C-alpha cells in the first residue's frame, strides 16, 4: 500500500467498500479473502510425461516455429538470435528456457483499493467474471446481443460478490457503444463501479494506452508509481495453431514495458485448431505460450507473466467446442504440471457448453472449476456467468457459479480438517452418549454459527418446505436474487477528484475520436 | 468363474447381456468396464492428523464404548475379552487393530453373470444406484410414494446403464407391497431384470436368509459354491452416536459367516448425531465402523468388509442434512486416508440436498462424486438417481448422474494423458502449419472416432441449433430419454430353470407368510 492510497483511504473514512454492507442486505455471503489452495495437485503425468511434453514444445518451437505477425516483435526476436524467415520464428530451446526463467513465479496486483490487492502464483487462487460473450441471456429476456446497460449489470455483480477477485474482460460486449469509444465507457464503469483489479483488451495500441492511463488515474498514481508494480493486466490469445497476431503482441509488449502483467492463453481446441490428442493440444498450447513469454522476457526482463490454458476438445458430431469434459480436465491438470515445471503462474477457467443454467451447465462448470483446483491454477477466468461455450453471459449463471466458487473457497479452509483434541471432541461424545444428539451440547453451541458453509442460493430444506414457498428451481431463484442484488447495489467509495479526472479523460479522448476502428 | 456359471453361459449361447445391445438402440453409452482410479488421493491430513484421528477413534472405543443391542454380538465380544457392561462394550485398541488387520484389503464379488464381477478395494471404483428413498419424483407425476412399478423402472435403469456396476438397495421403497413379502418380490425382480451384484437389507433374520438363498439360486450355486466367494453384500448403518442395533448386527453376522461382504456405514451428521466439528464426526464414524468390523472379524476371520462414510453436516438454519458441501468433501477425503491407514476398502456416495434435478442438484452431486474420486473410495453408493437428501429417487436425476459417472470413468483412461510421440504429434503440426486446421489431417482422421468422450444427454450444440429443436433443458431431455430406455428395455438372459426355481422359492415363502413384521 503506498502513501497516496493510504491518504485516499483516510479521505473516504477508511471504511470497507459499501458492497460488503450491501452484501448483508440481500444475502449473507462469504467475506472477501485471498484463497490459498492447500491440496497437492492431481498429476496424471509422471516425470517421463513431463519431459516428453517439454521436449514436444521445444521441438515445435525449434523445428516448426511460430508466426509473429508483428514487425516490432520480429525485430526483437531477430536481435535475440532467433532464426527468422519472413514472419516465422524458430527458437533455440536454451534461449526459451533462459527467457522463461526470468519470469517471476509470483506477483501481486494492486488496484485503486489496496484492500483488493491479489497475488498470482504459488498456492494462491483468485477468480474473475465471465469475459467477452457477445450475447446475454436471462430467464426474462432470453438471448439477445450484449448492450451497455447489461454490461453495467454484470460489472455490478462482479463487484458485489466477494468471491470475485478481479474484473476481467467485458462480461458482455456492449455492441450499442461504438467500438472507437467502447473501451473508454467500459473502463470508466469498471473503474468506478468496482475497486477490483481491471483488465485491458490488447485490441489496438490506443485502446491499450488509454486503459493503462485510466487505471493510473483511478489509483491517483504518478506514472512512476503506476509502473513500479502491477496494477492491471492483459490477456492475449494466440491464433492457434502456431501464430501470434499483431494487436495481441502489441498490447502485450506495451504492458510488459510498463511492468504490467500479461497472461498468455492459447486456445488449442483438440481436433480443430490443435491435434486430436490431448498431449498434442497441450504441447501446442505450451509452445505458443512460451514463445510469447520469451519475447516479453527479452524486451522486459522479469516482467510479470502467467501461462494460460484453454485446451479442450470439439464435439466430433457438430464440431462445436465442448468444455468441462474429461479431456478438458486432464489437459488442465497436465498444463498445471508444466506450469510448475517452468515456474510460471497459471491461468485456467470456469466453463461449460450448456446453453442455459441447468444441470448440464453445473456439472460441466463444476468439472472445469475442480480441475482448476486440481491443477493448482492461480487465476480463474470466466469463473462466474459463462454459458454456450462463452457466447452467452447469464446473470442467473453468475449467481449460481458464485455459490460454487464460495464453496471452493470454503473447502480450502484448514478448519475443515483440524484435528486438535477440541475438534475430535471425545468429551462431547462421552457427554452425549449412545443415541443422544449434539444439538444442545456446549461443544456444538460454541461453534455452530461458523461451523459449516452457509449457502445463499442452494435450498437445503425438505421437499415440502421448499414446495410451500413455490417449489422454485435453482435458475429461477438465481433470477430473483440477481435482480435484488442489482436493486440494492452501492458502488464502492471513490475519491471525487479522481473520479472527475477519469471522467475528464474520457471526455477528452471522445472529443479526439477515441481509438481508430476498421469501419 | 466356476464351472456351473460357465455351463450356464454356454446354455445361453455365451452372448453378452441384451442390455448392451438395447443400449445401442436408444443411446450410445460407454461400455461396461471396471474403472481403475489412477489419481493419487487428495489428503488434507498430515501424518499427525491421521494419528490424531486414529487415537480419537480408539479413545471412543476404549473410554466411552459402543452399545450393541444384540445379545449374540455381546456374547461374542465378551468371549473376545472386551469390557461389557449391560449392552455397552469397551474395546482394547490392540484387539481392534488385530481384528481389523484380519480384513482383506480387496475382494471380488461375482453375481450370476460372471462378466459382471466387480472388485472392491485397491484402486478399483464401482458405482451403484440410489437406494432406499421412500418417494419417487419425476417431471410428469411430481413427488409420490414409491411403488412396485416404479421400483421395477429403476431396476431396469440400473441394468441398462453400463456405468452402474451393482444393484444396491431398493432404488425406491415399494410401499404397495406388504413388508412381509416385499424382499421376495423385490429380489425376484432384481435378480431377473439385472445380472449385476445384488444387496440384502439387514432388516430381520428371515429376510437376510431369504435373500442369500435367492442369490444362491440365481447363480445356480450349491451352498458350498455360494459360500466359497462373495456373491452379494449387505450394508449396515449404526445408530449414531455410539450404537449398533439388533437387525443390522444380526444381518451382518449372517452374511459374514457365509463369506458374503458387509459394508459398515455410520451416518454421522455433524451438529446432530455427531460433533459439530468434522474431525469429531469422522472419528465417531470410524469408531462405530471399526467396532462392527472387529466383531465380524472375530466371528469370521478374514471375512470381506468395507468401511463406509456418510459424514456430512446439517443446515444450521433448518436442521436438515446437507450433502456435497465443502465439509462433506473434506470428511470423505479424511475417511479415505483412514481407510488406507486401516487397509480397508471404502464406500462413499453420490448425494445432494436438492429437491429437483436442477443446477443445485448437479453441483452438489458433482462435489460428492469428485470427493469420492479424490478420497480413493472403492464403492460408490447412491451414485445415480438421488434427490432430497435421499428421500426421493428420480429417473431424470438417474440419467443425468449416469452422464457424470460415465465422464468420471472416461477421466480415468490413461489415453487422455498419453505422451508418446504419436500423441504429441509434432509432425501433424508441421503438416498443418500456422493458421491451418486439423480436421482433415491423417492424424485426426485415424483417431477422431474414439478421441473424446461422447455424451448421450449433454447438448453441445450452439444455442440456435439447440433452440431449433425446442430449447429443451437437461431435466426435460432426461425425462424423454428415461422413458425411451424403459420402452426398449430387454432383460439380461437367464437360464429358464434357474428362473423357475427362483419363482418357486418366492411362491413357497409367500405361502409360508414371508418374513415376520411388526404389524
PDB file of N, CA and C in Angstrom, chain A residues 343-379:
ATOM      1  N   UNK A 343       7.969 -22.942 -13.732  1.00  0.00           N
ATOM      2  CA  UNK A 343       7.970 -21.929 -12.674  1.00  0.00           C
ATOM      3  C   UNK A 343       7.101 -20.727 -12.989  1.00  0.00           C
ATOM      4  N   UNK A 344       6.008 -20.951 -13.743  1.00  0.00           N
ATOM      5  CA  UNK A 344       5.146 -19.844 -14.151  1.00  0.00           C
ATOM      6  C   UNK A 344       3.795 -19.912 -13.439  1.00  0.00           C
ATOM      7  N   UNK A 345       3.247 -18.771 -13.060  1.00  0.00           N
ATOM      8  CA  UNK A 345       1.860 -18.755 -12.595  1.00  0.00           C
ATOM      9  C   UNK A 345       0.940 -19.230 -13.725  1.00  0.00           C
ATOM     10  N   UNK A 346      -0.211 -19.749 -13.359  1.00  0.00           N
ATOM     11  CA  UNK A 346      -1.088 -20.370 -14.352  1.00  0.00           C
ATOM     12  C   UNK A 346      -2.506 -19.842 -14.272  1.00  0.00           C
ATOM     13  N   UNK A 347      -3.090 -19.680 -15.434  1.00  0.00           N
ATOM     14  CA  UNK A 347      -4.496 -19.317 -15.546  1.00  0.00           C
ATOM     15  C   UNK A 347      -5.298 -20.496 -16.089  1.00  0.00           C
ATOM     16  N   UNK A 348      -6.493 -20.756 -15.508  1.00  0.00           N
ATOM     17  CA  UNK A 348      -7.442 -21.729 -16.069  1.00  0.00           C
ATOM     18  C   UNK A 348      -8.816 -21.048 -16.094  1.00  0.00           C
ATOM     19  N   UNK A 349      -9.890 -21.802 -16.297  1.00  0.00           N
ATOM     20  CA  UNK A 349     -11.206 -21.187 -16.491  1.00  0.00           C
ATOM     21  C   UNK A 349     -12.332 -22.006 -15.861  1.00  0.00           C
ATOM     22  N   UNK A 350     -13.485 -21.327 -15.700  1.00  0.00           N
ATOM     23  CA  UNK A 350     -14.729 -21.990 -15.320  1.00  0.00           C
ATOM     24  C   UNK A 350     -15.664 -21.937 -16.516  1.00  0.00           C
ATOM     25  N   UNK A 351     -15.892 -23.078 -17.157  1.00  0.00           N
ATOM     26  CA  UNK A 351     -16.529 -23.066 -18.477  1.00  0.00           C
ATOM     27  C   UNK A 351     -17.517 -24.215 -18.660  1.00  0.00           C
ATOM     28  N   UNK A 352     -18.399 -24.069 -19.653  1.00  0.00           N
ATOM     29  CA  UNK A 352     -19.345 -25.120 -19.990  1.00  0.00           C
ATOM     30  C   UNK A 352     -19.808 -24.916 -21.429  1.00  0.00           C
ATOM     31  N   UNK A 353     -20.418 -25.938 -21.991  1.00  0.00           N
ATOM     32  CA  UNK A 353     -21.001 -25.824 -23.329  1.00  0.00           C
ATOM     33  C   UNK A 353     -22.511 -25.601 -23.257  1.00  0.00           C
ATOM     34  N   UNK A 354     -23.109 -25.737 -22.090  1.00  0.00           N
ATOM     35  CA  UNK A 354     -24.567 -25.660 -21.945  1.00  0.00           C
ATOM     36  C   UNK A 354     -25.089 -24.281 -22.361  1.00  0.00           C
ATOM     37  N   UNK A 355     -26.327 -24.257 -22.848  1.00  0.00           N
ATOM     38  CA  UNK A 355     -26.932 -23.018 -23.335  1.00  0.00           C
ATOM     39  C   UNK A 355     -27.773 -22.298 -22.286  1.00  0.00           C
ATOM     40  N   UNK A 356     -28.140 -22.992 -21.246  1.00  0.00           N
ATOM     41  CA  UNK A 356     -28.966 -22.414 -20.177  1.00  0.00           C
ATOM     42  C   UNK A 356     -28.433 -22.916 -18.832  1.00  0.00           C
ATOM     43  N   UNK A 357     -28.749 -22.196 -17.740  1.00  0.00           N
ATOM     44  CA  UNK A 357     -28.161 -22.548 -16.434  1.00  0.00           C
ATOM     45  C   UNK A 357     -28.867 -23.726 -15.767  1.00  0.00           C
ATOM     46  N   UNK A 358     -28.725 -24.887 -16.378  1.00  0.00           N
ATOM     47  CA  UNK A 358     -29.410 -26.087 -15.886  1.00  0.00           C
ATOM     48  C   UNK A 358     -28.406 -27.097 -15.336  1.00  0.00           C
ATOM     49  N   UNK A 359     -28.837 -28.340 -15.223  1.00  0.00           N
ATOM     50  CA  UNK A 359     -27.975 -29.378 -14.669  1.00  0.00           C
ATOM     51  C   UNK A 359     -26.686 -29.547 -15.453  1.00  0.00           C
ATOM     52  N   UNK A 360     -26.799 -29.626 -16.780  1.00  0.00           N
ATOM     53  CA  UNK A 360     -25.595 -29.777 -17.606  1.00  0.00           C
ATOM     54  C   UNK A 360     -24.619 -28.627 -17.363  1.00  0.00           C
ATOM     55  N   UNK A 361     -25.142 -27.406 -17.314  1.00  0.00           N
ATOM     56  CA  UNK A 361     -24.278 -26.242 -17.088  1.00  0.00           C
ATOM     57  C   UNK A 361     -23.471 -26.417 -15.807  1.00  0.00           C
ATOM     58  N   UNK A 362     -24.122 -26.955 -14.772  1.00  0.00           N
ATOM     59  CA  UNK A 362     -23.425 -27.007 -13.486  1.00  0.00           C
ATOM     60  C   UNK A 362     -22.495 -28.199 -13.370  1.00  0.00           C
ATOM     61  N   UNK A 363     -22.810 -29.346 -14.045  1.00  0.00           N
ATOM     62  CA  UNK A 363     -21.812 -30.413 -13.956  1.00  0.00           C
ATOM     63  C   UNK A 363     -20.583 -30.056 -14.811  1.00  0.00           C
ATOM     64  N   UNK A 364     -20.802 -29.401 -15.942  1.00  0.00           N
ATOM     65  CA  UNK A 364     -19.649 -29.013 -16.757  1.00  0.00           C
ATOM     66  C   UNK A 364     -18.813 -27.938 -16.052  1.00  0.00           C
ATOM     67  N   UNK A 365     -19.501 -26.968 -15.452  1.00  0.00           N
ATOM     68  CA  UNK A 365     -18.773 -25.910 -14.742  1.00  0.00           C
ATOM     69  C   UNK A 365     -18.058 -26.478 -13.522  1.00  0.00           C
ATOM     70  N   UNK A 366     -18.733 -27.353 -12.782  1.00  0.00           N
ATOM     71  CA  UNK A 366     -18.078 -27.973 -11.618  1.00  0.00           C
ATOM     72  C   UNK A 366     -16.848 -28.757 -12.074  1.00  0.00           C
ATOM     73  N   UNK A 367     -16.959 -29.507 -13.153  1.00  0.00           N
ATOM     74  CA  UNK A 367     -15.797 -30.240 -13.665  1.00  0.00           C
ATOM     75  C   UNK A 367     -14.654 -29.285 -13.981  1.00  0.00           C
ATOM     76  N   UNK A 368     -14.967 -28.173 -14.644  1.00  0.00           N
ATOM     77  CA  UNK A 368     -13.880 -27.271 -15.028  1.00  0.00           C
ATOM     78  C   UNK A 368     -13.288 -26.576 -13.806  1.00  0.00           C
ATOM     79  N   UNK A 369     -14.122 -26.156 -12.870  1.00  0.00           N
ATOM     80  CA  UNK A 369     -13.587 -25.478 -11.682  1.00  0.00           C
ATOM     81  C   UNK A 369     -12.785 -26.432 -10.805  1.00  0.00           C
ATOM     82  N   UNK A 370     -13.271 -27.659 -10.631  1.00  0.00           N
ATOM     83  CA  UNK A 370     -12.497 -28.600  -9.812  1.00  0.00           C
ATOM     84  C   UNK A 370     -11.187 -28.973 -10.499  1.00  0.00           C
ATOM     85  N   UNK A 371     -11.193 -29.035 -11.832  1.00  0.00           N
ATOM     86  CA  UNK A 371      -9.912 -29.336 -12.494  1.00  0.00           C
ATOM     87  C   UNK A 371      -8.957 -28.157 -12.337  1.00  0.00           C
ATOM     88  N   UNK A 372      -9.486 -26.944 -12.249  1.00  0.00           N
ATOM     89  CA  UNK A 372      -8.633 -25.785 -11.972  1.00  0.00           C
ATOM     90  C   UNK A 372      -8.008 -25.918 -10.585  1.00  0.00           C
ATOM     91  N   UNK A 373      -8.817 -26.340  -9.614  1.00  0.00           N
ATOM     92  CA  UNK A 373      -8.281 -26.576  -8.266  1.00  0.00           C
ATOM     93  C   UNK A 373      -7.213 -27.672  -8.317  1.00  0.00           C
ATOM     94  N   UNK A 374      -7.525 -28.767  -8.992  1.00  0.00           N
ATOM     95  CA  UNK A 374      -6.611 -29.914  -9.036  1.00  0.00           C
ATOM     96  C   UNK A 374      -5.310 -29.587  -9.765  1.00  0.00           C
ATOM     97  N   UNK A 375      -5.373 -28.631 -10.687  1.00  0.00           N
ATOM     98  CA  UNK A 375      -4.181 -28.297 -11.472  1.00  0.00           C
ATOM     99  C   UNK A 375      -3.305 -27.288 -10.750  1.00  0.00           C
ATOM    100  N   UNK A 376      -3.786 -26.755  -9.640  1.00  0.00           N
ATOM    101  CA  UNK A 376      -3.031 -25.709  -8.955  1.00  0.00           C
ATOM    102  C   UNK A 376      -3.057 -24.379  -9.693  1.00  0.00           C
ATOM    103  N   UNK A 377      -4.076 -24.164 -10.522  1.00  0.00           N
ATOM    104  CA  UNK A 377      -4.174 -22.905 -11.271  1.00  0.00           C
ATOM    105  C   UNK A 377      -4.314 -21.736 -10.303  1.00  0.00           C
ATOM    106  N   UNK A 378      -3.791 -20.583 -10.708  1.00  0.00           N
ATOM    107  CA  UNK A 378      -3.763 -19.423  -9.825  1.00  0.00           C
ATOM    108  C   UNK A 378      -4.837 -18.394 -10.124  1.00  0.00           C
ATOM    109  N   UNK A 379      -5.249 -18.327 -11.383  1.00  0.00           N
ATOM    110  CA  UNK A 379      -6.134 -17.245 -11.809  1.00  0.00           C
ATOM    111  C   UNK A 379      -7.234 -17.902 -12.639  1.00  0.00           C
TER     112      UNK A 379
END
